[in-house]
Structure formats: structure tokens, C-alpha cells
mmCIF file of C-alpha atoms in Angstrom:
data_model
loop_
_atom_site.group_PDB
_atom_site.id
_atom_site.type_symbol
_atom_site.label_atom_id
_atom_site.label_comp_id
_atom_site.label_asym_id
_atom_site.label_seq_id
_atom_site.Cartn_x
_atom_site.Cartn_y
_atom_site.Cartn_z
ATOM 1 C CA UNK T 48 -14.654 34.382 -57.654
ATOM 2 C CA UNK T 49 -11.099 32.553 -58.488
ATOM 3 C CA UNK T 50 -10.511 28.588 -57.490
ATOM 4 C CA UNK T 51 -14.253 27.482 -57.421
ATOM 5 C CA UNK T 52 -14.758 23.915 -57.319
ATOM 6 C CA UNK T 53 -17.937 23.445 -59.216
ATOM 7 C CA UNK T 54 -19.719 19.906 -58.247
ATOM 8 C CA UNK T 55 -22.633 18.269 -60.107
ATOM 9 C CA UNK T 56 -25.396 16.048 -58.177
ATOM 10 C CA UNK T 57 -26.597 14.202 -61.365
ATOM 11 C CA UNK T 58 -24.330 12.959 -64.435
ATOM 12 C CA UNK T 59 -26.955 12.954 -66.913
ATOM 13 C CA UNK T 60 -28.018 14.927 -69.797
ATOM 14 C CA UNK T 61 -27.706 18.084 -68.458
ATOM 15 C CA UNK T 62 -25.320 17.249 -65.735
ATOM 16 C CA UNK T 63 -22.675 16.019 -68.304
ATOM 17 C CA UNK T 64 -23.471 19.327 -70.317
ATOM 18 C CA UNK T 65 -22.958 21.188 -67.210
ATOM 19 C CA UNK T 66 -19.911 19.709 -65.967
ATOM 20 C CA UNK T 67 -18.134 20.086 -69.569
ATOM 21 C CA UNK T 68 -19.167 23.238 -70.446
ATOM 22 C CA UNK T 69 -17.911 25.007 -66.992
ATOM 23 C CA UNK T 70 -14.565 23.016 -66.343
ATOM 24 C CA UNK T 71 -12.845 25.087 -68.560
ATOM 25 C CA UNK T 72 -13.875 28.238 -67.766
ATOM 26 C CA UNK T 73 -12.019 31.638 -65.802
ATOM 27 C CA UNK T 74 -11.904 30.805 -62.574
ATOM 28 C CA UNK T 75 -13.220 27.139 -62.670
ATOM 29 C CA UNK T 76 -10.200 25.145 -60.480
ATOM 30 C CA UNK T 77 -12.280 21.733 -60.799
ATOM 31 C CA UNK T 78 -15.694 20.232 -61.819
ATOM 32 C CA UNK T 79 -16.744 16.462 -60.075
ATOM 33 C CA UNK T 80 -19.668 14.844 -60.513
ATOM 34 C CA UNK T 81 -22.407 12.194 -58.418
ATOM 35 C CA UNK T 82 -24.049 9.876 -59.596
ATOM 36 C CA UNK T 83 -26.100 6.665 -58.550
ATOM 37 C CA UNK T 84 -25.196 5.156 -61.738
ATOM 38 C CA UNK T 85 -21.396 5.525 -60.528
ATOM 39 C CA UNK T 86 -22.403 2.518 -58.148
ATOM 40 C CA UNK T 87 -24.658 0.608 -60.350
ATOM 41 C CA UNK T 88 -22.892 -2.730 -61.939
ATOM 42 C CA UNK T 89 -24.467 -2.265 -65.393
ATOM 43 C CA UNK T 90 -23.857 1.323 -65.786
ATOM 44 C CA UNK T 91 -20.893 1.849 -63.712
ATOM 45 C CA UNK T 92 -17.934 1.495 -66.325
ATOM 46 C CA UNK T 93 -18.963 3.785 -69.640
ATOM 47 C CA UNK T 94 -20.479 6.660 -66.848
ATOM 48 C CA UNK T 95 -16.877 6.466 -64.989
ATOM 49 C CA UNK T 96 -15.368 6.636 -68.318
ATOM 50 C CA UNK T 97 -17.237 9.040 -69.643
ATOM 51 C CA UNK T 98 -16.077 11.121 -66.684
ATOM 52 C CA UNK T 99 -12.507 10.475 -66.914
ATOM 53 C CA UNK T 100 -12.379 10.971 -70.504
ATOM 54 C CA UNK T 101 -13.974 14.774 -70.198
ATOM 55 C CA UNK T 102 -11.813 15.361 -66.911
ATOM 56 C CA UNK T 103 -14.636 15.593 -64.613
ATOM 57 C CA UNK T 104 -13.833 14.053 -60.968
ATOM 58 C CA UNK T 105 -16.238 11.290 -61.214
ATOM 59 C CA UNK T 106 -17.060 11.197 -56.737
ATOM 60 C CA UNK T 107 -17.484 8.083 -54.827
ATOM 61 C CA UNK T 108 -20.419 9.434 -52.806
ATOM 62 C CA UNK T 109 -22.823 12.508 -52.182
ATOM 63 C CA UNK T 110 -20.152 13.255 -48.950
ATOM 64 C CA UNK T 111 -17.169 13.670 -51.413
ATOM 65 C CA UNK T 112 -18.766 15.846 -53.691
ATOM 66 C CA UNK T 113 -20.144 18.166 -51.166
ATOM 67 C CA UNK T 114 -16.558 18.723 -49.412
ATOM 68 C CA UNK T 115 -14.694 19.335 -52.689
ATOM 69 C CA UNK T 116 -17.370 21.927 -54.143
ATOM 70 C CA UNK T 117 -17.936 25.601 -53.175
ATOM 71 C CA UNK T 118 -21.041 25.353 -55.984
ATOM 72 C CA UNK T 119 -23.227 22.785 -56.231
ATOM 73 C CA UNK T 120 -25.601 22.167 -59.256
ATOM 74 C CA UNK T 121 -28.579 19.868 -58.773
ATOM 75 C CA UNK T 122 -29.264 18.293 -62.215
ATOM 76 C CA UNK T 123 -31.627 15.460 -61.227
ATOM 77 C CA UNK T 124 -35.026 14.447 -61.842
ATOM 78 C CA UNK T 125 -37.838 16.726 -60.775
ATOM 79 C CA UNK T 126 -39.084 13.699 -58.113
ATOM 80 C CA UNK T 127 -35.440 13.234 -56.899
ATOM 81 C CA UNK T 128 -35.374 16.918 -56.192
ATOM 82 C CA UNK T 129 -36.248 16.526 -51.933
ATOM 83 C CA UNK T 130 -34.197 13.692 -51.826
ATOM 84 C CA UNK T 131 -31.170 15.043 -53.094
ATOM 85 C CA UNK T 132 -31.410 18.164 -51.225
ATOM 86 C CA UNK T 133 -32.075 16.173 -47.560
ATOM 87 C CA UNK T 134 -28.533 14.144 -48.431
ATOM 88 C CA UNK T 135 -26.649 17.264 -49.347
ATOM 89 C CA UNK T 136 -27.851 19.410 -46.530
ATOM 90 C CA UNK T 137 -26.462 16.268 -44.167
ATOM 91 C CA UNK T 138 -23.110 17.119 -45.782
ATOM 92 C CA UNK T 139 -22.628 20.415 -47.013
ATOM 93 C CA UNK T 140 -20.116 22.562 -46.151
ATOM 94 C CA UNK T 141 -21.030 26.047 -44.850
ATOM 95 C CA UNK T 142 -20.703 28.475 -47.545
ATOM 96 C CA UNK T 143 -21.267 26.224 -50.537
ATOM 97 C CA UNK T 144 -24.167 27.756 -52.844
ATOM 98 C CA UNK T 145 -26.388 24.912 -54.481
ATOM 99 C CA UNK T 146 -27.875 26.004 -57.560
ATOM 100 C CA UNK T 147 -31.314 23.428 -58.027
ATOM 101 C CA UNK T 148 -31.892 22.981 -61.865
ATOM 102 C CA UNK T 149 -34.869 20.380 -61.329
ATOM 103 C CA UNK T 150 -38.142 20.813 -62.677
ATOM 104 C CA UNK T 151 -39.517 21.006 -59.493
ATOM 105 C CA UNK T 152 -43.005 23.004 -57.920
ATOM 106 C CA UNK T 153 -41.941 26.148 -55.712
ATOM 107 C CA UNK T 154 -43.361 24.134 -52.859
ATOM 108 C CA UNK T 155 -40.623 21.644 -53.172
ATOM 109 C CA UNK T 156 -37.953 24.221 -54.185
ATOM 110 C CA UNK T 157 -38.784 26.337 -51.024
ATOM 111 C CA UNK T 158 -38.434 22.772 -48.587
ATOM 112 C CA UNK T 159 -35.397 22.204 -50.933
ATOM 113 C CA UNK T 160 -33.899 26.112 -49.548
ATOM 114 C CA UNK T 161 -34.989 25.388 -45.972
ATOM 115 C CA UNK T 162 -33.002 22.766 -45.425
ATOM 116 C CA UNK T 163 -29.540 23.732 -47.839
ATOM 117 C CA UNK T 164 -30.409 27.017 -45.705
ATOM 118 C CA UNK T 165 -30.216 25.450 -42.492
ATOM 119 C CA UNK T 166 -27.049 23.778 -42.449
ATOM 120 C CA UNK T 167 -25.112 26.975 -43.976
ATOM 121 C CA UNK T 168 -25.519 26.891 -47.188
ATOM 122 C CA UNK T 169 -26.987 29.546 -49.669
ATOM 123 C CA UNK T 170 -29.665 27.851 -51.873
ATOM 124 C CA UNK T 171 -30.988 29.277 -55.337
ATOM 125 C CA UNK T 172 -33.557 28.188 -57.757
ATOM 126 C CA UNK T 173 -33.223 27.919 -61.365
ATOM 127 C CA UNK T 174 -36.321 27.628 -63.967
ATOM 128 C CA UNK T 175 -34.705 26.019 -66.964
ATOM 129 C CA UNK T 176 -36.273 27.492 -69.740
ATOM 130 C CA UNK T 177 -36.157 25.507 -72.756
ATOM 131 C CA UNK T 178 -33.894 22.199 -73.643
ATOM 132 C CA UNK T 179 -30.461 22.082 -72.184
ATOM 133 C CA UNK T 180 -29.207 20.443 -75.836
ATOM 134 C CA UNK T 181 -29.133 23.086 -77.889
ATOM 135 C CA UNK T 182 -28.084 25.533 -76.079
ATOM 136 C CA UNK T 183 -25.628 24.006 -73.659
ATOM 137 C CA UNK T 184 -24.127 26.068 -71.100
ATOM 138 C CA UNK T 185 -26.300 29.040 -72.774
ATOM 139 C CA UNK T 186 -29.442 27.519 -71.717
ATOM 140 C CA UNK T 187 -31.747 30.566 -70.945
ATOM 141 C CA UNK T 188 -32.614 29.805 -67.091
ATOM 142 C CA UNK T 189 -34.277 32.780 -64.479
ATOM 143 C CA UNK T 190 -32.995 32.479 -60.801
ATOM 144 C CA UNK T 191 -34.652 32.884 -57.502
ATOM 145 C CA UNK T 192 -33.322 33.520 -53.884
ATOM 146 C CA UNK T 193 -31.534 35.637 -51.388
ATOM 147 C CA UNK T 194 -28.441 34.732 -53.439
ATOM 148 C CA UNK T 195 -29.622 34.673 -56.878
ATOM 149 C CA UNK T 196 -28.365 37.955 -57.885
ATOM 150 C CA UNK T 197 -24.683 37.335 -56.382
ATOM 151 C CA UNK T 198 -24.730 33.865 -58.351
ATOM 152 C CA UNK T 199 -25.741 35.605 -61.796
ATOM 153 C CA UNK T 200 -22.707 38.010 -61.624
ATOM 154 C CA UNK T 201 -20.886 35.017 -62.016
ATOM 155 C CA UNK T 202 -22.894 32.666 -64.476
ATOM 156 C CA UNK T 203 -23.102 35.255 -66.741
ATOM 157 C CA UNK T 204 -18.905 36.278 -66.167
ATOM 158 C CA UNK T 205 -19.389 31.806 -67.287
ATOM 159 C CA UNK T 206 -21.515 32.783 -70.908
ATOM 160 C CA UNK T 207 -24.423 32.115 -68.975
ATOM 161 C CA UNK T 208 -27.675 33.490 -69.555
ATOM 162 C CA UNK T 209 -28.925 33.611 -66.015
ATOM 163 C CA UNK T 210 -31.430 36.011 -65.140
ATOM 164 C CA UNK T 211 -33.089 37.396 -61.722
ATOM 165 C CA UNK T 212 -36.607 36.896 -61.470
ATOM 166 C CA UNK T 213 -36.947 37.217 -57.800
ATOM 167 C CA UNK T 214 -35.347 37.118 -54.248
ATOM 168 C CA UNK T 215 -39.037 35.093 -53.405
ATOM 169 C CA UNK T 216 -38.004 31.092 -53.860
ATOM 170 C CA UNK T 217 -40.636 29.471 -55.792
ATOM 171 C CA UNK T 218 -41.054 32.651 -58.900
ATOM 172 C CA UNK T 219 -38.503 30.945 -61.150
ATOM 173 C CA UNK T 220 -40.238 27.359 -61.247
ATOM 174 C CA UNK T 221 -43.941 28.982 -60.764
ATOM 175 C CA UNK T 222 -42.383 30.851 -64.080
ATOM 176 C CA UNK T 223 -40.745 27.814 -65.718
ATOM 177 C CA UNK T 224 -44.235 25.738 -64.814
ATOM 178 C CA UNK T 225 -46.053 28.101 -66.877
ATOM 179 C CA UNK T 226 -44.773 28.762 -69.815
ATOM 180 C CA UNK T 227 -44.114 24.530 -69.786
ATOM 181 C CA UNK T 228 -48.151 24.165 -69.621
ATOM 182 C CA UNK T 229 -48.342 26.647 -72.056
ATOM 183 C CA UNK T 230 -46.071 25.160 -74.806
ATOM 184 C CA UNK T 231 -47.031 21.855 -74.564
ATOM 185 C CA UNK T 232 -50.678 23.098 -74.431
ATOM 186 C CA UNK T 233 -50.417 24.546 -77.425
ATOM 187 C CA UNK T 234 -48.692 21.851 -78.715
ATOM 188 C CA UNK T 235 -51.112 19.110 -78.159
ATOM 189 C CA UNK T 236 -54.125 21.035 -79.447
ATOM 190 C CA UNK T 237 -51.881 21.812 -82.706
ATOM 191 C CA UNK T 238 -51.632 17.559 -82.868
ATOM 192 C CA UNK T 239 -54.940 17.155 -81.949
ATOM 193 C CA UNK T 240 -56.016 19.533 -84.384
#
């Protein structure tokens, strides 16, 4: 795909990782970013800046970043993940793919889908498997959804490392979910031993 306007719900960690690490790549026309901390008085000047300084369209609303992105990537926190996806779906354009990074249960991802679905867009699910800051762009994540394998054609074309799991919403995070109870398991009885 040529000219895609990549868009970021969520200018944190991992959205600002995100955004910097794709603006530049084949194919990439323009990355923007949203952000409630782009309307919050204490916040408001060194996220805008931050923005501006790494040429990423900082968005005055959830509206303006859904009409000037063909890809969306949700970058939020895991009980933000609903939310976010009922305001996009009220503004997305038909055609737009929205890729959901969140740490989220497949129950929410699959009411997340229903409803990016439903208005026209083409929803996939991403398990992030490991700690965005390391690896950056890299980050190992496994995809889910009806459009998941289209998508990975062209994360990977991005340095990606974005793998099919499943066409089934809800593998990737059951997945993701797992292996996360089973590190940190392992981790607390190493602690606690």
C-alpha cells in the first residue's frame, strides 16, 4: 500500500514509539496522533511539543484523527480499550483498518471488532508480546482477525515482526494473557523464593 496515513489513538509510551518508528517508512505519507493529554492544561504543552518536534500531526480530537488515517493503532490502556473503540467506530471512515495494541481480554477485543466492524471498518487484534522499549517498532506482536493476514504483509514490508495466530478475534490476547501469567508467575515465586 503507497500514501497510508497511519494515526495513533494514544501518545504514550508505545504510541510515541509507534508514531516515530513508522513515519518514516516506504509508503508512510503521514503519522498523527490523539491524545487526552493534548487537552489537559498541565500536560498539554511538552506532549504538543513533543509531537511537533518528531513531526507527528499532533490531532485536535478523536474525529480528526479518524478522517486523516487509513490505519489506526490503538495504543491505550487495557481499561480504555471499549471506550476508545465506541468513539472511533462513531467516526471512522469506511475502509480504515484499526489495529488494537491494548492489553485487553478477547471478550473485550471481540466487542472492540463488533463495533469498528459495524461502521466499515476492518478491525484486528494484536497480543504485544514483550516490552515495546527495547524493541521498538520490532516488538514481537501475533495478530488476529479477518484482516490480520492482509495487515502483516504490510507490517512486516514496515520491519515488523507481526505474526498470524488466527482469523478467530480473541487467540492473540487469550495468547498474550498467557504467557503474561506465566512470566510474572514465575517471576514472583523466583522473589518469593
Amino acid at each position: 500500500m503507497e500514501n497510508i496515513r497511519i494515526g495513533l489513538i494514544g501518545y504514550g509510551e508505545v504510541g510515541k514509539t509507534f508514531a516515530l518508528g513508522l513515519k518514516s517508512q516506504p509508503g508512510v505519507a503521514a503519522c498523527a496522533a490523539w491524545d487526552i493529554k493534548f487537552v489537559s492544561a498541565e500536560v498539554r504543552g511538552a506532549e504538543l511539543a513533543h509531537a511537533t518536534q518528531g513531526g507527528i500531526m499532533a490531532c485536535t480530537s478523536m474525529l480528526e484523527l479518524c478522517q486523516a488515517s487509513d490505519l489506526i493503532i490503538s495504543a491505550v490502556t487495557a481499561s480504555n480499550t471499549l471506550a476508545v473503540a465506541q468513539e472511533a467506530s462513531r467516526h471512522l471512515r469506511p475502509g480504515t483498518t484499526f489495529l488494537d495494541l491494548n492489553s485487553a481480554s478477547p471478550s473485550t477485543k471481540q466487542q472492540c471488532a463488533a463495533l469498528i466492524d459495524a461502521c466499515g471498518g476492518a478491525y484486528v487484534e494484536a497480543g504485544v508480546m514483550t516490552s515495546v522499549p527495547p524493541y521498538g517498532i520490532r516488538v514481537p506482536m501475533l495478530l488476529g482477525g479477518a484482516q490480520a493476514a492482509a495487515l502483516s504483509l504490510q507490517l512486516t514490508a514496515w520491519g515488523m515482526d507481526a505474526k498470524v495466530v488466527s482469523e478467530r478475534l480473541g487467540v492473540a490476547s487469550a495468547i498474550k494473557m498467557c504467557r503474561s501469567v506465566m512470566i510474572k508467575g514465575l517471576e514472583a515465586m523466583v522473589i518469593e523464593s
